Short mmCIF file of C-alpha atoms and ligand atoms in Angstrom, two decimals:
data_model
loop_
_atom_site.label_atom_id
_atom_site.label_comp_id
_atom_site.label_asym_id
_atom_site.label_seq_id
_atom_site.Cartn_x
_atom_site.Cartn_y
_atom_site.Cartn_z
CA MET A 1 13.44 31.92 12.11
CA TRP A 2 15.66 29.07 11.55
CA PRO A 3 17.61 29.35 8.21
CA MET A 4 15.50 27.78 5.18
CA GLU A 5 18.71 25.85 3.89
CA ASN A 6 19.28 23.91 7.29
CA THR A 7 15.77 23.36 7.80
CA LEU A 8 14.21 20.25 7.06
CA ASN A 9 10.09 21.39 6.54
CA ILE A 10 7.42 18.64 6.59
CA ILE A 11 4.01 19.14 5.44
CA GLY A 12 1.22 17.04 7.22
CA GLY A 13 1.79 16.04 11.05
CA GLY A 14 0.23 12.85 10.85
CA MET A 15 1.82 9.15 10.85
CA ALA A 16 4.28 9.39 8.40
CA GLY A 17 5.16 13.51 9.25
CA SER A 18 5.08 13.13 12.53
CA GLU A 19 7.68 9.44 12.41
CA ALA A 20 10.05 11.98 9.54
CA ALA A 21 9.87 14.74 12.15
CA TRP A 22 11.20 12.96 14.78
CA GLN A 23 14.24 10.82 12.81
CA ALA A 24 15.34 13.86 11.69
CA ALA A 25 15.02 16.29 14.67
CA ASN A 26 16.92 13.33 16.80
CA ALA A 27 19.75 13.74 14.26
CA GLY A 28 20.24 16.99 14.99
CA ILE A 29 18.02 19.10 12.18
CA LYS A 30 16.24 21.64 12.93
CA VAL A 31 12.23 20.91 11.97
CA VAL A 32 9.02 22.50 11.12
CA ILE A 33 6.38 20.78 10.37
CA HIS A 34 3.10 22.32 8.81
CA GLU A 35 -0.13 20.99 9.97
CA MET A 36 -3.39 22.22 8.54
CA ARG A 37 -5.80 21.03 11.78
CA PRO A 38 -7.39 22.17 13.55
CA LYS A 39 -7.71 25.60 11.47
CA VAL A 40 -8.73 23.26 8.20
CA GLU A 41 -10.47 19.85 8.57
CA THR A 42 -10.89 16.82 6.93
CA PHE A 43 -13.76 14.92 7.09
CA ALA A 44 -12.14 11.78 9.21
CA HIS A 45 -9.85 13.45 11.57
CA ARG A 46 -11.85 14.70 14.94
CA THR A 47 -8.80 16.69 16.83
CA GLY A 48 -6.12 19.18 15.80
CA ASN A 49 -3.80 16.35 17.52
CA LEU A 50 -0.39 14.94 15.70
CA GLY A 51 -0.24 11.63 14.56
CA GLU A 52 -4.08 10.81 15.00
CA MET A 53 -5.49 7.55 14.07
CA VAL A 54 -8.31 8.30 11.70
CA CYS A 55 -10.26 5.12 11.54
CA SER A 56 -9.91 1.99 13.70
CA ASN A 57 -7.33 1.53 16.63
CA SER A 58 -5.08 -1.21 15.44
CA PHE A 59 -1.93 -1.55 14.43
CA ARG A 60 -2.47 -5.31 13.08
CA SER A 61 -0.57 -7.88 14.00
CA ASP A 62 2.53 -7.62 16.42
CA ASP A 63 4.11 -11.05 15.44
CA HIS A 64 7.29 -10.08 13.88
CA GLU A 65 8.56 -13.78 13.18
CA GLN A 66 5.24 -14.70 10.96
CA ASN A 67 4.10 -11.13 9.57
CA ALA A 68 5.33 -8.55 7.42
CA VAL A 69 3.07 -6.17 9.17
CA GLY A 70 4.78 -7.27 12.80
CA LEU A 71 8.17 -7.42 11.08
CA LEU A 72 7.60 -3.84 10.75
CA HIS A 73 6.79 -2.87 13.92
CA TRP A 74 9.82 -4.75 14.66
CA GLU A 75 12.33 -2.99 12.23
CA MET A 76 10.78 0.74 13.17
CA MET A 77 11.44 -0.15 17.04
CA GLN A 78 14.87 -1.03 16.23
CA ALA A 79 15.71 2.37 14.52
CA GLY A 80 13.90 4.62 17.24
CA GLY A 81 10.67 5.08 15.92
CA LEU A 82 8.41 7.18 18.01
CA ILE A 83 5.12 6.00 16.48
CA MET A 84 5.99 2.43 17.40
CA LYS A 85 7.34 3.38 20.58
CA THR A 86 4.03 5.37 21.54
CA ALA A 87 1.83 2.61 20.15
CA TYR A 88 3.52 0.22 22.48
CA ALA A 89 2.85 2.14 25.38
CA HIS A 90 -0.70 2.79 25.23
CA ARG A 91 -1.74 -0.58 24.02
CA LEU A 92 -4.44 -2.09 24.96
CA PRO A 93 -5.29 -5.97 25.47
CA ALA A 94 -6.17 -7.55 21.48
CA GLY A 95 -4.81 -10.81 21.08
CA GLY A 96 -1.56 -10.46 18.72
CA ALA A 97 -2.63 -7.52 17.53
CA LEU A 98 -1.56 -4.21 18.59
CA ALA A 99 -4.30 -2.13 19.33
CA VAL A 100 -3.62 1.11 20.65
CA ASP A 101 -5.52 3.65 23.20
CA ARG A 102 -6.18 6.26 20.17
CA ASP A 103 -6.45 9.78 21.96
CA PRO A 104 -3.42 9.26 24.76
CA PHE A 105 -1.65 7.93 21.99
CA ALA A 106 -2.04 11.14 19.28
CA GLU A 107 -1.64 13.48 22.97
CA SER A 108 1.84 11.46 23.75
CA VAL A 109 3.02 12.10 19.95
CA THR A 110 1.80 15.71 19.78
CA GLN A 111 3.61 16.43 23.07
CA ALA A 112 6.80 14.65 22.03
CA LEU A 113 7.05 16.34 18.97
CA THR A 114 5.90 19.97 20.59
CA SER A 115 8.48 19.62 23.20
CA HIS A 116 11.53 18.43 21.26
CA PRO A 117 14.16 21.46 21.45
CA ASN A 118 14.52 20.98 17.25
CA ILE A 119 10.87 20.79 15.99
CA ARG A 120 8.53 23.83 15.92
CA VAL A 121 4.69 23.15 14.71
CA SER A 122 3.03 25.77 12.20
CA TYR A 123 -0.77 25.09 12.26
CA ASP A 124 -1.16 26.30 8.77
CA GLU A 125 -2.17 24.86 5.32
CA ILE A 126 0.29 24.39 2.60
CA THR A 127 -1.11 25.21 -0.90
CA ALA A 128 1.25 25.13 -3.46
CA LEU A 129 4.71 23.23 -3.84
CA PRO A 130 7.52 24.96 -2.49
CA ASP A 131 10.50 25.97 -4.87
CA ASP A 132 13.49 26.01 -2.54
CA GLY A 133 14.45 24.42 0.74
CA HIS A 134 14.30 20.65 2.15
CA TRP A 135 10.66 19.49 2.03
CA ILE A 136 8.50 16.21 2.23
CA ILE A 137 5.09 16.06 1.44
CA ALA A 138 3.12 13.54 3.89
CA THR A 139 -0.49 15.24 3.67
CA GLY A 140 -1.90 11.47 3.32
CA PRO A 141 -5.16 10.24 2.04
CA LEU A 142 -6.79 13.45 2.55
CA THR A 143 -4.61 15.42 1.09
CA SER A 144 -6.33 19.55 0.82
CA GLY A 145 -7.64 20.23 -2.15
CA ALA A 146 -5.59 23.10 -3.21
CA LEU A 147 -2.37 21.29 -2.49
CA ALA A 148 -3.91 18.34 -4.21
CA GLU A 149 -4.67 20.58 -7.14
CA ALA A 150 -0.84 21.98 -7.18
CA ILE A 151 0.77 18.13 -7.45
CA LYS A 152 -1.58 17.24 -10.27
CA ALA A 153 -0.55 20.29 -12.12
CA GLU A 154 3.24 19.40 -11.66
CA THR A 155 2.71 15.64 -12.48
CA GLY A 156 0.04 15.73 -14.67
CA ALA A 157 -3.77 14.36 -13.87
CA GLU A 158 -3.39 11.06 -14.66
CA ALA A 159 -0.46 10.26 -11.71
CA LEU A 160 -2.32 11.51 -9.29
CA ALA A 161 -5.71 9.57 -8.07
CA PHE A 162 -8.16 10.59 -5.46
CA PHE A 163 -9.96 7.25 -5.12
CA ASP A 164 -8.16 3.42 -4.62
CA ALA A 165 -10.27 0.67 -6.91
CA ILE A 166 -8.04 -1.89 -5.80
CA ALA A 167 -8.81 -5.35 -7.42
CA PRO A 168 -7.68 -8.24 -5.29
CA ILE A 169 -4.14 -9.59 -5.21
CA ILE A 170 -3.07 -12.79 -4.89
CA TYR A 171 -0.12 -14.73 -3.95
CA HIS A 172 1.35 -16.77 -7.15
CA ASP A 173 2.47 -19.72 -5.63
CA SER A 174 -1.48 -20.35 -4.19
CA ILE A 175 -2.71 -20.39 -7.78
CA ASN A 176 -3.30 -23.80 -9.31
CA MET A 177 -1.70 -23.93 -12.82
CA ASP A 178 -3.00 -27.02 -13.66
CA VAL A 179 -6.52 -25.45 -14.07
CA ALA A 180 -5.00 -21.67 -14.54
CA TRP A 181 -2.46 -21.06 -17.56
CA MET A 182 -0.30 -18.23 -19.43
CA GLN A 183 -1.81 -16.39 -22.09
CA SER A 184 -2.29 -12.64 -23.27
CA ARG A 185 -5.54 -11.75 -25.41
CA TYR A 186 -4.68 -13.32 -28.96
CA ASP A 187 -1.10 -13.88 -27.86
CA LYS A 188 -0.56 -10.49 -28.24
CA GLY A 189 3.17 -9.17 -28.16
CA GLU A 190 6.41 -9.05 -29.59
CA THR A 191 8.37 -11.56 -26.73
CA LEU A 192 7.34 -14.76 -25.74
CA GLU A 193 7.16 -12.59 -22.15
CA GLU A 194 4.29 -10.55 -23.69
CA GLN A 195 2.80 -13.28 -25.37
CA THR A 196 2.49 -15.22 -21.68
CA ALA A 197 1.80 -12.01 -19.94
CA TYR A 198 -1.97 -12.80 -18.34
CA LEU A 199 -2.65 -15.80 -15.95
CA ASN A 200 -6.21 -17.42 -16.90
CA CYS A 201 -8.86 -19.31 -15.20
CA PRO A 202 -11.39 -21.02 -17.28
CA MET A 203 -14.99 -21.26 -16.19
CA THR A 204 -17.48 -23.68 -17.44
CA LYS A 205 -21.44 -21.94 -18.33
CA ASP A 206 -22.68 -23.71 -14.66
CA GLN A 207 -19.63 -22.20 -13.15
CA TYR A 208 -20.39 -19.08 -14.79
CA GLU A 209 -23.79 -18.81 -13.59
CA ALA A 210 -22.98 -20.14 -9.60
CA PHE A 211 -20.42 -17.73 -9.70
CA ILE A 212 -23.07 -14.72 -10.67
CA ASP A 213 -25.56 -15.90 -8.43
CA ALA A 214 -22.58 -15.86 -5.47
CA LEU A 215 -21.76 -12.66 -6.78
CA LEU A 216 -25.47 -10.97 -6.20
CA ALA A 217 -25.95 -12.74 -2.91
CA ALA A 218 -22.69 -11.67 -1.40
CA ASP A 219 -22.43 -9.20 2.01
CA LYS A 220 -21.10 -5.59 0.26
CA THR A 221 -20.11 -2.88 2.02
CA GLU A 222 -22.52 0.40 1.05
CA PHE A 223 -21.42 3.56 -0.88
CA LYS A 224 -21.77 6.28 1.62
CA GLU A 225 -24.03 9.76 -0.14
CA GLY A 226 -21.64 11.62 -2.50
CA GLU A 227 -18.75 8.91 -2.44
CA THR A 228 -19.03 7.83 -5.95
CA ALA A 229 -19.07 11.57 -7.47
CA GLY A 230 -16.84 11.79 -10.70
CA TYR A 231 -14.95 8.09 -10.09
CA PHE A 232 -17.56 5.63 -10.37
CA ASP A 233 -17.56 4.85 -14.47
CA GLY A 234 -14.42 4.14 -14.94
CA CYS A 235 -14.12 1.39 -12.41
CA LEU A 236 -17.55 -0.44 -11.63
CA PRO A 237 -17.49 -2.89 -9.19
CA ILE A 238 -17.95 -6.52 -10.26
CA GLU A 239 -20.76 -6.57 -8.01
CA VAL A 240 -22.34 -3.68 -9.95
CA MET A 241 -21.63 -5.02 -13.25
CA ALA A 242 -23.49 -8.49 -12.31
CA GLU A 243 -26.37 -6.24 -11.25
CA ARG A 244 -26.77 -4.61 -14.58
CA GLY A 245 -26.88 -7.86 -16.59
CA ARG A 246 -25.94 -11.59 -15.79
CA GLU A 247 -23.90 -11.42 -19.23
CA THR A 248 -22.52 -7.90 -18.36
CA LEU A 249 -19.43 -9.07 -16.95
CA ARG A 250 -18.68 -11.85 -19.74
CA PHE A 251 -18.47 -9.05 -22.47
CA GLY A 252 -16.37 -7.32 -19.78
CA PRO A 253 -13.48 -8.46 -17.68
CA MET A 254 -14.59 -12.11 -18.09
CA LYS A 255 -14.59 -12.43 -21.57
CA PRO A 256 -13.33 -15.75 -22.87
CA VAL A 257 -12.23 -14.34 -26.69
CA GLY A 258 -8.60 -14.77 -27.99
CA LEU A 259 -7.78 -17.33 -25.45
CA THR A 260 -7.03 -21.04 -25.51
CA ASN A 261 -7.13 -23.28 -22.60
CA ALA A 262 -3.49 -24.84 -22.69
CA ASN A 263 -4.67 -26.98 -19.99
CA ASP A 264 -7.67 -27.88 -22.16
CA PRO A 265 -7.46 -27.00 -25.21
CA GLN A 266 -10.10 -28.93 -26.84
CA ASN A 267 -12.73 -27.05 -24.81
CA LYS A 268 -13.45 -23.36 -25.06
CA PRO A 269 -14.50 -21.77 -21.98
CA TYR A 270 -17.57 -19.87 -21.56
CA ALA A 271 -16.36 -17.32 -19.33
CA VAL A 272 -12.51 -16.19 -18.13
CA VAL A 273 -10.93 -14.50 -15.55
CA GLN A 274 -7.57 -13.22 -16.14
CA LEU A 275 -5.00 -11.57 -13.15
CA ARG A 276 -2.25 -9.84 -14.39
CA ARG A 277 1.50 -9.94 -12.55
CA ASP A 278 1.44 -7.10 -9.86
CA ASN A 279 5.17 -6.30 -9.36
CA ALA A 280 8.67 -7.50 -10.89
CA LEU A 281 9.26 -10.32 -8.83
CA GLY A 282 6.29 -12.19 -10.34
CA THR A 283 4.96 -13.34 -6.55
CA LEU A 284 1.73 -11.37 -7.16
CA PHE A 285 -0.63 -11.08 -9.35
CA ASN A 286 -4.10 -8.84 -9.47
CA ILE A 287 -7.67 -10.08 -11.13
CA VAL A 288 -8.22 -7.61 -13.69
CA GLY A 289 -11.05 -5.48 -13.74
CA PHE A 290 -12.15 -7.12 -10.34
CA GLN A 291 -12.47 -4.17 -8.17
CA THR A 292 -14.91 -4.72 -5.35
CA LYS A 293 -17.02 -3.59 -2.45
CA MET A 294 -18.08 -7.23 -1.40
CA LYS A 295 -17.27 -7.34 2.60
CA TYR A 296 -13.73 -8.96 3.12
CA GLY A 297 -15.29 -12.85 4.13
CA ALA A 298 -17.49 -13.02 1.09
CA GLN A 299 -14.80 -12.06 -1.42
CA LYS A 300 -12.68 -14.93 -0.10
CA GLN A 301 -15.55 -17.29 -0.30
CA VAL A 302 -16.80 -16.08 -4.06
CA LEU A 303 -13.40 -15.42 -5.24
CA LYS A 304 -12.39 -18.82 -4.12
CA MET A 305 -14.74 -20.34 -6.66
CA ILE A 306 -13.21 -19.21 -9.47
CA PRO A 307 -11.40 -22.63 -10.93
CA GLY A 308 -7.39 -22.36 -10.43
CA LEU A 309 -8.13 -20.10 -7.28
CA GLU A 310 -9.91 -22.59 -4.70
CA ASP A 311 -6.72 -22.36 -2.53
CA ALA A 312 -5.88 -18.78 -3.21
CA GLU A 313 -3.98 -16.74 -0.27
CA PHE A 314 -4.60 -12.83 -0.86
CA ALA A 315 -1.85 -10.10 -0.36
CA ARG A 316 -5.15 -7.87 -0.26
CA LEU A 317 -8.28 -7.50 -0.76
CA GLY A 318 -10.26 -5.58 -3.14
CA GLY A 319 -11.85 -2.47 -2.06
CA ILE A 320 -13.11 1.73 -2.93
CA HIS A 321 -12.20 3.98 -0.73
CA ARG A 322 -11.17 7.85 -0.79
CA ASN A 323 -7.61 8.11 -1.56
CA THR A 324 -5.04 10.75 -2.55
CA PHE A 325 -1.73 8.81 -4.16
CA ILE A 326 0.65 9.67 -6.39
CA ASN A 327 2.24 7.29 -8.83
CA SER A 328 5.40 6.73 -7.34
CA PRO A 329 6.95 4.34 -9.39
CA THR A 330 7.30 6.76 -12.34
CA LEU A 331 7.30 9.92 -10.16
CA LEU A 332 10.04 9.44 -7.04
CA ASP A 333 13.26 8.51 -7.34
CA ALA A 334 15.22 5.66 -5.00
CA GLN A 335 15.69 8.30 -2.12
CA MET A 336 11.47 9.32 -2.35
CA ARG A 337 12.20 12.45 -4.24
CA LEU A 338 10.41 13.94 -7.05
CA LYS A 339 12.03 13.56 -9.90
CA SER A 340 10.87 16.89 -11.76
CA ARG A 341 12.05 18.51 -8.33
CA PRO A 342 14.23 16.65 -5.90
CA ASN A 343 14.25 19.35 -2.84
CA ILE A 344 10.85 17.75 -2.46
CA ARG A 345 10.14 14.47 -0.89
CA PHE A 346 6.88 12.15 -0.10
CA ALA A 347 6.23 9.97 2.75
CA GLY A 348 3.24 8.22 3.94
CA GLN A 349 -0.05 7.25 2.52
CA ILE A 350 0.14 9.56 -0.44
CA THR A 351 3.09 7.39 -1.83
CA GLY A 352 1.18 4.60 -2.27
CA VAL A 353 1.23 2.26 0.71
CA GLU A 354 -1.52 1.63 3.05
CA GLY A 355 -2.59 1.42 6.31
CA TYR A 356 -0.85 3.39 9.95
CA VAL A 357 2.11 1.17 10.42
CA GLU A 358 3.23 1.30 6.35
CA SER A 359 2.89 5.33 6.38
CA ALA A 360 5.06 5.69 9.57
CA ALA A 361 7.67 3.34 7.90
CA MET A 362 8.07 5.41 4.99
CA GLY A 363 7.90 8.49 6.89
CA LEU A 364 10.97 7.10 9.33
CA LEU A 365 12.86 6.48 5.81
CA ALA A 366 12.36 9.43 4.01
CA GLY A 367 13.44 11.25 7.43
CA ARG A 368 16.58 9.02 7.18
CA MET A 369 16.83 10.00 3.73
CA ALA A 370 16.53 13.90 4.63
CA VAL A 371 18.78 13.86 7.13
CA ALA A 372 21.60 12.60 5.34
CA GLU A 373 21.30 14.67 2.29
CA MET A 374 21.00 17.70 4.24
CA THR A 375 24.59 16.49 5.98
CA GLY A 376 26.50 15.36 3.41
CA GLN A 377 26.22 11.26 4.12
CA THR A 378 26.05 8.54 1.65
CA LEU A 379 23.13 6.53 2.68
CA ALA A 380 23.30 2.95 1.14
CA ALA A 381 19.82 1.39 -0.13
CA VAL A 382 17.41 -0.51 1.88
CA PRO A 383 17.89 -3.97 1.59
CA ASP A 384 14.67 -5.12 -0.26
CA THR A 385 14.97 -8.22 1.93
CA THR A 386 13.61 -6.27 4.54
CA ALA A 387 9.73 -4.97 5.15
CA MET A 388 11.14 -1.56 4.80
CA GLY A 389 13.17 -2.45 2.21
CA ALA A 390 10.43 -4.28 0.49
CA LEU A 391 7.93 -1.52 0.78
CA VAL A 392 10.29 1.36 -0.30
CA THR A 393 11.19 -0.77 -3.59
CA HIS A 394 7.97 -1.68 -4.41
CA ILE A 395 6.49 2.31 -4.66
CA THR A 396 9.54 3.64 -6.05
CA GLY A 397 9.64 0.88 -8.74
CA GLY A 398 9.04 -2.28 -8.09
CA ALA A 399 5.18 -2.15 -8.88
CA GLU A 400 3.61 -2.24 -12.07
CA ALA A 401 3.62 1.82 -12.79
CA LYS A 402 -0.25 1.22 -15.01
CA THR A 403 -1.93 -0.72 -12.18
CA PHE A 404 -0.44 1.02 -9.18
CA GLN A 405 -2.97 0.95 -6.23
CA PRO A 406 -1.94 1.38 -2.57
CA MET A 407 -0.22 -1.81 -0.91
CA ASN A 408 0.32 -3.33 2.36
CA VAL A 409 3.40 -4.63 3.37
CA ASN A 410 3.35 -8.44 2.72
CA PHE A 411 5.78 -11.30 2.02
CA GLY A 412 5.06 -11.16 -1.36
CA LEU A 413 6.68 -8.33 -1.76
CA PHE A 414 9.97 -9.68 -0.63
CA PRO A 415 13.03 -11.75 -3.07
CA SER A 416 11.66 -15.21 -2.44
CA VAL A 417 13.79 -17.31 0.41
CA ASP A 418 15.12 -20.40 -0.42
CA THR A 419 13.05 -22.91 1.10
CA VAL A 420 10.23 -25.65 -0.22
CA LYS A 421 6.69 -23.99 -1.01
CA GLY A 422 3.74 -25.38 -0.02
CA GLY A 423 1.95 -26.91 2.92
CA ARG A 424 1.06 -25.03 6.13
CA LYS A 425 4.31 -26.08 8.29
CA ARG A 426 6.18 -25.40 5.72
CA ARG A 427 4.73 -21.82 5.11
CA LYS A 428 5.70 -21.16 8.89
CA GLU A 429 9.24 -22.16 8.34
CA ARG A 430 9.23 -19.97 5.21
CA TYR A 431 7.91 -16.87 6.97
CA LYS A 432 10.17 -17.51 9.53
CA ALA A 433 13.36 -17.45 7.38
CA TYR A 434 11.41 -14.18 5.58
CA THR A 435 11.96 -12.97 8.98
CA ASP A 436 14.84 -13.79 10.07
CA ARG A 437 16.66 -12.80 7.21
CA ALA A 438 14.81 -9.03 7.44
CA LYS A 439 16.09 -8.70 10.58
CA ALA A 440 19.70 -9.17 10.26
CA ASP A 441 19.53 -7.27 7.16
CA TRP A 442 18.05 -4.42 8.68
CA SER A 443 20.34 -4.00 12.04
CA ALA A 444 23.11 -4.21 9.81
CA TRP A 445 21.86 -1.30 7.23
CA LEU A 446 21.10 0.68 10.65
CA GLU A 447 24.28 -0.30 11.83
CA GLN A 448 26.18 0.96 8.65
CA MET A 449 23.78 4.36 8.57
CA LEU A 450 24.83 5.01 12.49
CA ARG A 451 28.23 4.65 11.59
CA SER A 452 28.42 6.86 8.56
CA ALA A 453 26.23 9.71 10.77
CA ALA A 454 28.87 9.44 13.51
C1 LIG B 1 -11.81 7.64 6.12
C2 LIG B 1 -9.93 6.83 6.47
C3 LIG B 1 -10.18 6.00 7.11
C4 LIG B 1 -9.23 4.77 7.08
N1 LIG B 1 -8.59 3.79 8.11
C5 LIG B 1 -7.92 2.90 8.61
C6 LIG B 1 -7.48 2.14 9.43
O1 LIG B 1 -8.82 2.11 10.06
N2 LIG B 1 -6.15 1.69 9.65
C7 LIG B 1 -5.47 2.10 9.00
O2 LIG B 1 -4.24 1.75 9.27
N3 LIG B 1 -5.00 2.92 7.86
C8 LIG B 1 -6.44 3.91 7.55
N4 LIG B 1 -6.90 4.81 6.66
C9 LIG B 1 -5.16 5.38 6.52
C10 LIG B 1 -4.73 6.08 7.02
O3 LIG B 1 -5.38 7.50 6.62
C11 LIG B 1 -3.37 5.87 6.83
O4 LIG B 1 -2.56 4.72 7.28
C12 LIG B 1 -2.44 6.75 7.82
O5 LIG B 1 -3.20 7.36 8.93
C13 LIG B 1 -1.90 7.60 6.78
O6 LIG B 1 -0.59 8.31 7.42
P1 LIG B 1 -0.35 9.51 6.74
O7 LIG B 1 0.86 10.44 7.66
O8 LIG B 1 0.21 9.17 5.41
O9 LIG B 1 -1.72 10.64 6.45
P2 LIG B 1 -2.49 11.28 7.72
O10 LIG B 1 -2.38 10.53 9.00
O11 LIG B 1 -3.91 11.27 7.28
O12 LIG B 1 -1.80 12.60 8.08
C14 LIG B 1 -1.57 13.35 6.92
C15 LIG B 1 -1.96 14.85 7.44
O13 LIG B 1 -1.33 15.93 6.62
C16 LIG B 1 -2.58 17.40 6.95
N5 LIG B 1 -2.83 17.73 5.74
C17 LIG B 1 -3.27 17.60 4.71
N6 LIG B 1 -3.42 18.39 3.54
C18 LIG B 1 -2.32 19.28 4.08
C19 LIG B 1 -2.07 20.42 3.86
N7 LIG B 1 -2.24 21.49 2.61
N8 LIG B 1 -0.93 21.35 4.81
C20 LIG B 1 -0.85 20.92 5.71
N9 LIG B 1 -1.48 19.99 6.51
C21 LIG B 1 -2.27 19.12 5.43
C22 LIG B 1 -3.56 16.31 7.56
O14 LIG B 1 -4.37 17.23 8.48
C23 LIG B 1 -3.12 14.81 8.40
O15 LIG B 1 -2.89 15.49 9.79
C24 LIG B 1 -7.79 5.55 6.57
C25 LIG B 1 -8.03 6.75 5.65
C26 LIG B 1 -9.26 7.16 5.64
C27 LIG B 1 -9.40 8.11 4.58
#
């Protein structure tokens, strides 16, 4: 047994837990990974391996100049990331995407961790929140029931979700403001900012009818048996609302009341689609009440029928999935610690990031943060101009807590780069400016961290 005060305990040996363990162990910290599989199974995992990919075998785009997730690959490689290094070692041909041979990948991750002199793996389920010692909870979207209950008891039911009902999120600079306007219903609010908090897209009767027709005809992903139990009533998908009656949406999320079209004040819209700011930077807007199970291709087609959104670019499309995650913006501090119990950090998908790469990235950071704390170093804040920093800033305070939903990494989370907006060529230049800036800032942060650890 290693002494508790000098040991980092990590619950969950998935993408995040495995990466956190690797980072800490390589920095000389003793690590125990507590993984419940294969003793306790989840409905999606198939093996007892660490780092198992539960569904697709893709780490998405590997373009580190033009794509935010590709940039995250690059940043993790610079930081000696196990998950990325192993993914490249088991790469399959897939064009610009990084596809991975899943079983050899997970076997290699397991081998690297179990053979590390600073790591032990304990195959047990943790069912309560630990009172002392250094801990990282990285139990993912399928956190076991007992632990989820313990988290709920600590944080309150409101702060723990078991499903994500995601409304599509759109880049603000792709919305046509000659059509849309900013106004809160009935100009509600004390300040001008509050009175203009929503972005509104107006519809005529013909446009509304055509929209409902398209919604009803669109390709949808079917719910699996039992999938809807317990969450369905509060967040009906828009297509289900439309099936209940053609006017249902007009009396629900698309009601036109309390609004005057600033671009055409004489004409009362027949229906209005509202969007709400999704991050502090104001670069992302979510469509209010528009959770949907439409397939991705259909979603883009149907949503672009909304006046003002014809050229919309989506930071993420809508969906409804099984997913356990906490309300990180209210619960975690900037060091990813639970404010009410700072001996516990959270990492991975349970913090409200989405995807293998993002989860591993948050594991990497949580591991590094734990090392700094345990060795008495001061870790500078990760610059929010990097993919890592943009993600961690988003979940620990940048995102709107009230509407917090899991998020992939995307350029909308980054502070804007100072270039002209719009146009295809310009977008390419803009993305390159984001990634150049991120690489410089991430390299400088890593260098500083390694210097202070030496
Ligand atoms: C059905 C499904 C399909 C998905 N498909 C994709 C996809 O195609 N692409 C994608 O990028 N992402 C997908 N995701 C999201 C995916 O789960 C995450 O991207 C990633 O696996 C999250 O990493 P993580 O480390 O946070 O969680 P995980 O990789 O799930 O790891 C968490 C680990 O914690 C363990 N654990 C849970 N509770 C306990 C406990 N109490 N004690 C001990 N151990 C525990 C689990 O067994 C698991 O090994 C999917 C999720 C689900 C649920």
